[in-house]
mmCIF file of C-alpha atoms in Angstrom:
data_model
loop_
_atom_site.group_PDB
_atom_site.id
_atom_site.type_symbol
_atom_site.label_atom_id
_atom_site.label_comp_id
_atom_site.label_asym_id
_atom_site.label_seq_id
_atom_site.Cartn_x
_atom_site.Cartn_y
_atom_site.Cartn_z
ATOM 1 C CA MET A 8 94.890 71.377 1.234
ATOM 2 C CA THR A 9 94.805 73.299 4.398
ATOM 3 C CA ALA A 10 91.941 75.251 5.772
ATOM 4 C CA LEU A 11 93.595 78.363 4.456
ATOM 5 C CA THR A 12 94.405 77.425 1.079
ATOM 6 C CA GLU A 13 90.629 76.453 1.186
ATOM 7 C CA LEU A 14 89.548 79.903 2.415
ATOM 8 C CA PHE A 15 91.312 81.629 -0.323
ATOM 9 C CA GLN A 16 90.138 79.144 -3.437
ATOM 10 C CA ALA A 17 86.317 79.798 -1.926
ATOM 11 C CA HIS A 18 86.310 83.435 -1.202
ATOM 12 C CA GLY A 19 89.467 84.880 -3.280
ATOM 13 C CA GLN A 20 89.574 87.046 -6.158
ATOM 14 C CA ASN A 21 92.094 85.832 -8.771
ATOM 15 C CA SER A 22 94.716 88.955 -10.021
ATOM 16 C CA THR A 23 97.888 88.835 -12.038
ATOM 17 C CA VAL A 24 100.502 91.389 -11.349
ATOM 18 C CA SER A 25 103.536 92.329 -13.362
ATOM 19 C CA ALA A 26 106.815 91.809 -11.978
ATOM 20 C CA ASP A 27 108.500 95.063 -9.853
ATOM 21 C CA GLN A 28 105.115 96.302 -9.114
ATOM 22 C CA VAL A 29 104.226 97.357 -5.641
ATOM 23 C CA VAL A 30 101.514 95.551 -4.183
ATOM 24 C CA ILE A 31 101.437 96.878 -0.635
ATOM 25 C CA ARG A 32 103.366 100.398 0.473
ATOM 26 C CA ARG A 33 104.223 100.909 3.944
ATOM 27 C CA GLY A 34 101.758 103.217 5.994
ATOM 28 C CA ALA A 35 98.880 102.441 3.870
ATOM 29 C CA ASP A 36 96.417 100.061 5.488
ATOM 30 C CA ILE A 37 95.947 96.221 4.475
ATOM 31 C CA VAL A 38 92.901 95.917 2.995
ATOM 32 C CA ARG A 39 93.248 92.246 1.581
ATOM 33 C CA LEU A 40 95.541 88.886 1.862
ATOM 34 C CA TYR A 41 97.413 87.236 -0.276
ATOM 35 C CA TYR A 42 97.848 83.853 -1.488
ATOM 36 C CA ILE A 43 100.610 83.230 -4.629
ATOM 37 C CA VAL A 44 99.348 80.940 -7.122
ATOM 38 C CA SER A 45 102.387 81.883 -8.984
ATOM 39 C CA GLY A 46 105.576 84.040 -8.718
ATOM 40 C CA GLN A 47 107.840 85.634 -6.084
ATOM 41 C CA VAL A 48 107.033 88.499 -3.962
ATOM 42 C CA MET A 49 109.753 90.312 -1.931
ATOM 43 C CA LEU A 50 108.924 91.973 1.497
ATOM 44 C CA TYR A 51 110.964 95.069 2.960
ATOM 45 C CA THR A 52 111.255 98.035 4.448
ATOM 46 C CA THR A 53 113.294 101.343 4.134
ATOM 47 C CA SER A 54 115.851 102.547 6.364
ATOM 48 C CA ALA A 55 115.972 106.796 7.225
ATOM 49 C CA GLY A 56 118.745 106.798 4.435
ATOM 50 C CA GLY A 57 116.675 105.188 1.682
ATOM 51 C CA ARG A 58 118.213 101.945 1.360
ATOM 52 C CA GLU A 59 115.852 99.011 0.866
ATOM 53 C CA ILE A 60 116.116 96.182 3.332
ATOM 54 C CA ALA A 61 114.408 93.220 2.486
ATOM 55 C CA PHE A 62 113.446 90.616 5.197
ATOM 56 C CA ASP A 63 111.626 88.175 2.984
ATOM 57 C CA ILE A 64 110.578 86.078 0.011
ATOM 58 C CA VAL A 65 107.106 84.839 -0.069
ATOM 59 C CA ARG A 66 106.433 82.247 -2.811
ATOM 60 C CA PRO A 67 103.964 80.169 -4.487
ATOM 61 C CA GLY A 68 101.844 78.418 -1.823
ATOM 62 C CA GLU A 69 102.322 80.702 0.710
ATOM 63 C CA VAL A 70 100.207 83.691 2.155
ATOM 64 C CA PHE A 71 101.323 87.114 3.393
ATOM 65 C CA ALA A 72 99.928 90.473 4.991
ATOM 66 C CA LEU A 73 98.550 88.384 7.991
ATOM 67 C CA THR A 74 99.041 91.242 9.556
ATOM 68 C CA GLY A 75 96.276 92.763 8.297
ATOM 69 C CA LEU A 76 93.903 90.557 10.504
ATOM 70 C CA SER A 77 94.760 92.695 13.303
ATOM 71 C CA SER A 78 92.840 95.404 14.684
ATOM 72 C CA ARG A 79 96.090 97.718 13.437
ATOM 73 C CA ARG A 80 95.276 98.114 9.410
ATOM 74 C CA ALA A 81 98.543 100.044 8.651
ATOM 75 C CA ALA A 82 101.414 97.844 6.821
ATOM 76 C CA LEU A 83 104.625 98.175 8.102
ATOM 77 C CA PHE A 84 106.346 96.985 5.180
ATOM 78 C CA GLU A 85 106.153 97.246 1.549
ATOM 79 C CA ALA A 86 105.555 94.344 -0.910
ATOM 80 C CA ILE A 87 106.728 94.051 -4.352
ATOM 81 C CA THR A 88 106.720 91.320 -7.288
ATOM 82 C CA ILE A 89 109.913 90.251 -7.967
ATOM 83 C CA THR A 90 108.511 87.935 -10.938
ATOM 84 C CA GLU A 91 104.848 87.842 -12.508
ATOM 85 C CA CYS A 92 102.925 86.973 -10.194
ATOM 86 C CA GLU A 93 99.119 85.163 -9.768
ATOM 87 C CA PHE A 94 97.527 86.054 -6.740
ATOM 88 C CA LEU A 95 94.270 84.801 -5.134
ATOM 89 C CA THR A 96 93.321 87.861 -2.959
ATOM 90 C CA LEU A 97 91.225 87.895 0.386
ATOM 91 C CA ASP A 98 89.045 90.814 1.193
ATOM 92 C CA ARG A 99 90.625 91.578 5.241
ATOM 93 C CA GLU A 100 87.339 92.010 6.290
ATOM 94 C CA VAL A 101 86.055 88.426 5.392
ATOM 95 C CA ALA A 102 89.185 87.036 6.312
ATOM 96 C CA ARG A 103 88.788 88.560 9.804
ATOM 97 C CA ARG A 104 85.245 87.179 10.275
ATOM 98 C CA MET A 105 86.440 83.894 8.964
ATOM 99 C CA VAL A 106 89.159 83.617 11.337
ATOM 100 C CA LEU A 107 87.114 84.458 14.298
ATOM 101 C CA VAL A 108 84.113 81.219 13.223
ATOM 102 C CA ASP A 109 86.606 78.998 12.442
ATOM 103 C CA PRO A 110 89.514 77.611 14.764
ATOM 104 C CA ALA A 111 91.625 75.750 11.801
ATOM 105 C CA ILE A 112 92.021 79.082 9.929
ATOM 106 C CA ALA A 113 93.041 80.968 13.144
ATOM 107 C CA LEU A 114 95.456 78.386 14.183
ATOM 108 C CA GLU A 115 97.495 78.046 10.838
ATOM 109 C CA ALA A 116 97.426 81.999 10.333
ATOM 110 C CA PHE A 117 98.697 82.116 13.829
ATOM 111 C CA ASP A 118 101.233 79.290 12.943
ATOM 112 C CA ILE A 119 102.238 81.087 9.778
ATOM 113 C CA LEU A 120 102.915 84.626 11.494
ATOM 114 C CA ILE A 121 105.172 82.683 13.996
ATOM 115 C CA ASP A 122 106.976 80.949 11.248
ATOM 116 C CA ALA A 123 108.201 84.369 9.615
ATOM 117 C CA LEU A 124 108.945 86.013 12.896
ATOM 118 C CA ARG A 125 111.355 83.372 13.451
ATOM 119 C CA ARG A 126 112.639 83.261 9.712
ATOM 120 C CA ARG A 127 113.027 87.113 9.822
ATOM 121 C CA THR A 128 114.784 87.257 13.669
ATOM 122 C CA SER A 129 117.698 84.610 12.223
ATOM 123 C CA LEU A 130 118.151 86.899 8.957
ATOM 124 C CA ALA A 131 117.918 89.985 11.201
ATOM 125 C CA GLU A 132 120.485 88.288 13.685
ATOM 126 C CA SER A 133 122.731 87.202 10.998
ATOM 127 C CA LEU A 134 123.343 90.183 9.129
ATOM 128 C CA ALA A 135 123.859 91.622 12.385
ATOM 129 C CA THR A 136 126.834 89.789 13.334
ATOM 130 C CA ARG A 137 128.460 89.983 9.861
ATOM 131 C CA ASP A 138 130.391 92.695 8.363
ATOM 132 C CA LEU A 139 129.552 93.889 4.360
ATOM 133 C CA GLU A 140 131.272 90.896 2.623
ATOM 134 C CA ALA A 141 130.335 88.498 4.991
ATOM 135 C CA ARG A 142 126.746 89.361 4.514
ATOM 136 C CA LEU A 143 126.785 88.698 0.980
ATOM 137 C CA ALA A 144 128.305 85.826 0.915
ATOM 138 C CA HIS A 145 126.140 84.105 3.744
ATOM 139 C CA TRP A 146 123.153 84.857 1.600
ATOM 140 C CA ILE A 147 124.739 83.217 -1.118
ATOM 141 C CA LEU A 148 124.794 80.304 0.873
ATOM 142 C CA LEU A 149 121.533 80.738 2.233
ATOM 143 C CA GLN A 150 119.937 80.630 -1.281
ATOM 144 C CA PHE A 151 121.453 77.279 -2.132
ATOM 145 C CA ARG A 152 120.071 75.728 0.711
ATOM 146 C CA LEU A 153 116.854 77.348 0.253
ATOM 147 C CA ALA A 154 116.763 75.737 -3.677
ATOM 148 C CA GLY A 155 117.668 72.227 -1.812
ATOM 149 C CA ARG A 156 120.848 72.565 -3.474
ATOM 150 C CA GLU A 157 124.213 71.609 -1.300
ATOM 151 C CA PRO A 158 126.930 74.605 -1.361
ATOM 152 C CA VAL A 159 129.610 72.706 -3.236
ATOM 153 C CA ALA A 160 132.117 73.139 -6.298
ATOM 154 C CA GLY A 161 130.144 73.123 -9.439
ATOM 155 C CA ALA A 162 126.863 73.466 -7.766
ATOM 156 C CA SER A 163 124.300 75.916 -9.867
ATOM 157 C CA ILE A 164 121.153 77.919 -8.824
ATOM 158 C CA SER A 165 118.962 80.007 -10.791
ATOM 159 C CA VAL A 166 118.723 83.767 -9.033
ATOM 160 C CA GLU A 167 115.538 85.132 -9.711
ATOM 161 C CA PHE A 168 116.490 88.278 -8.419
ATOM 162 C CA SER A 169 118.444 91.975 -9.871
ATOM 163 C CA GLN A 170 121.351 92.844 -7.917
ATOM 164 C CA ARG A 171 119.352 95.666 -6.508
ATOM 165 C CA LEU A 172 117.100 92.963 -4.961
ATOM 166 C CA ILE A 173 120.648 90.950 -3.944
ATOM 167 C CA ALA A 174 121.940 94.240 -2.327
ATOM 168 C CA ALA A 175 118.724 94.575 0.017
ATOM 169 C CA PHE A 176 118.942 91.085 1.290
ATOM 170 C CA ALA A 177 122.158 91.054 1.824
ATOM 171 C CA GLY A 178 122.012 94.085 3.755
ATOM 172 C CA VAL A 179 124.833 95.776 1.167
ATOM 173 C CA SER A 180 124.552 98.470 -1.405
ATOM 174 C CA ARG A 181 124.011 97.384 -4.923
ATOM 175 C CA GLU A 182 127.598 98.567 -5.393
ATOM 176 C CA THR A 183 128.916 96.460 -3.142
ATOM 177 C CA VAL A 184 126.973 93.485 -4.727
ATOM 178 C CA ASN A 185 128.372 94.647 -8.011
ATOM 179 C CA ARG A 186 131.917 94.721 -7.483
ATOM 180 C CA LYS A 187 131.906 91.694 -4.610
ATOM 181 C CA LEU A 188 130.873 89.173 -7.288
ATOM 182 C CA LYS A 189 133.387 90.838 -10.024
ATOM 183 C CA ASP A 190 135.793 90.365 -7.525
ATOM 184 C CA TRP A 191 134.677 86.888 -6.671
ATOM 185 C CA SER A 192 134.382 85.727 -10.308
ATOM 186 C CA SER A 193 138.049 87.000 -10.875
ATOM 187 C CA ARG A 194 139.254 84.973 -7.704
ATOM 188 C CA HIS A 195 137.375 81.934 -9.199
ATOM 189 C CA ILE A 196 134.933 81.790 -5.686
ATOM 190 C CA VAL A 197 131.721 82.315 -7.372
ATOM 191 C CA HIS A 198 130.363 83.267 -11.336
ATOM 192 C CA LEU A 199 126.973 84.896 -11.967
ATOM 193 C CA ALA A 200 125.974 84.649 -15.307
ATOM 194 C CA GLY A 201 122.637 86.141 -16.371
ATOM 195 C CA ARG A 202 120.224 84.210 -14.254
ATOM 196 C CA THR A 203 122.485 81.508 -12.969
ATOM 197 C CA LEU A 204 124.782 81.548 -9.755
ATOM 198 C CA THR A 205 127.537 79.319 -10.034
ATOM 199 C CA LEU A 206 129.844 78.300 -6.656
ATOM 200 C CA ILE A 207 133.512 77.538 -7.870
ATOM 201 C CA ASP A 208 135.530 77.609 -4.466
ATOM 202 C CA ALA A 209 132.623 76.735 -1.479
ATOM 203 C CA ALA A 210 135.316 76.432 1.061
ATOM 204 C CA GLU A 211 136.563 79.805 0.342
ATOM 205 C CA LEU A 212 132.761 81.425 0.529
ATOM 206 C CA PHE A 213 132.159 79.523 3.670
ATOM 207 C CA ARG A 214 135.258 81.303 4.835
ATOM 208 C CA ILE A 215 134.147 84.754 4.080
ATOM 209 C CA ALA A 216 130.811 84.111 5.269
ATOM 210 C CA GLY A 217 132.119 83.138 8.797
ATOM 211 C CA ASP A 218 129.569 80.250 8.789
ATOM 212 C CA VAL A 219 130.217 77.664 11.650
ATOM 213 C CA GLY A 220 131.296 74.237 10.252
ATOM 214 C CA GLU A 221 133.139 72.365 7.263
ATOM 215 C CA PRO A 222 131.356 73.533 4.179
ATOM 216 C CA PRO A 223 130.376 70.038 2.469
ATOM 217 C CA ARG A 224 132.474 67.958 0.063
#
């Protein structure tokens, strides 16, 4: 058990939040930090045109809102529950005091923030260098890797996201997601049935995504 996990278990308060609920609003003060016991949370921002642009998913065993430890309280992002979530929440001031007196907690929080920055920078770079169709293809391939599945023909994963959330992560409109998934299904590239996404033609999806290297066989 890590020092940060021990901190949440010793001083955190348990709460359950249903799906599709905003738990942090951009511009509002961050008053508590969150440890996810179960469920998933999407972190996103909103463009000037009103489009949601997601940059991270937080999963069980992970912490978010650590930027609340800084002297600037205002959130630069929004957080919404993808599924029903169980949290351990920790008062910001309690967390700040513990960070100041316990180097192990401070170092772990710092490492988590750096890892998150690297992950989000990588996502931003991958989207910036691709057109709309390639973004969606790249995002789908990334979900297989995150699920620990080789993106090969016949492989399936459970996708917990609505088309709205897929659009937010791929950096495209919801209409583009719907249109492309239907097109790729008719061309036997991928197939989405309910929450199950099946990869049919891996080589073609790799080509569309512009991913470097040959797909696994």
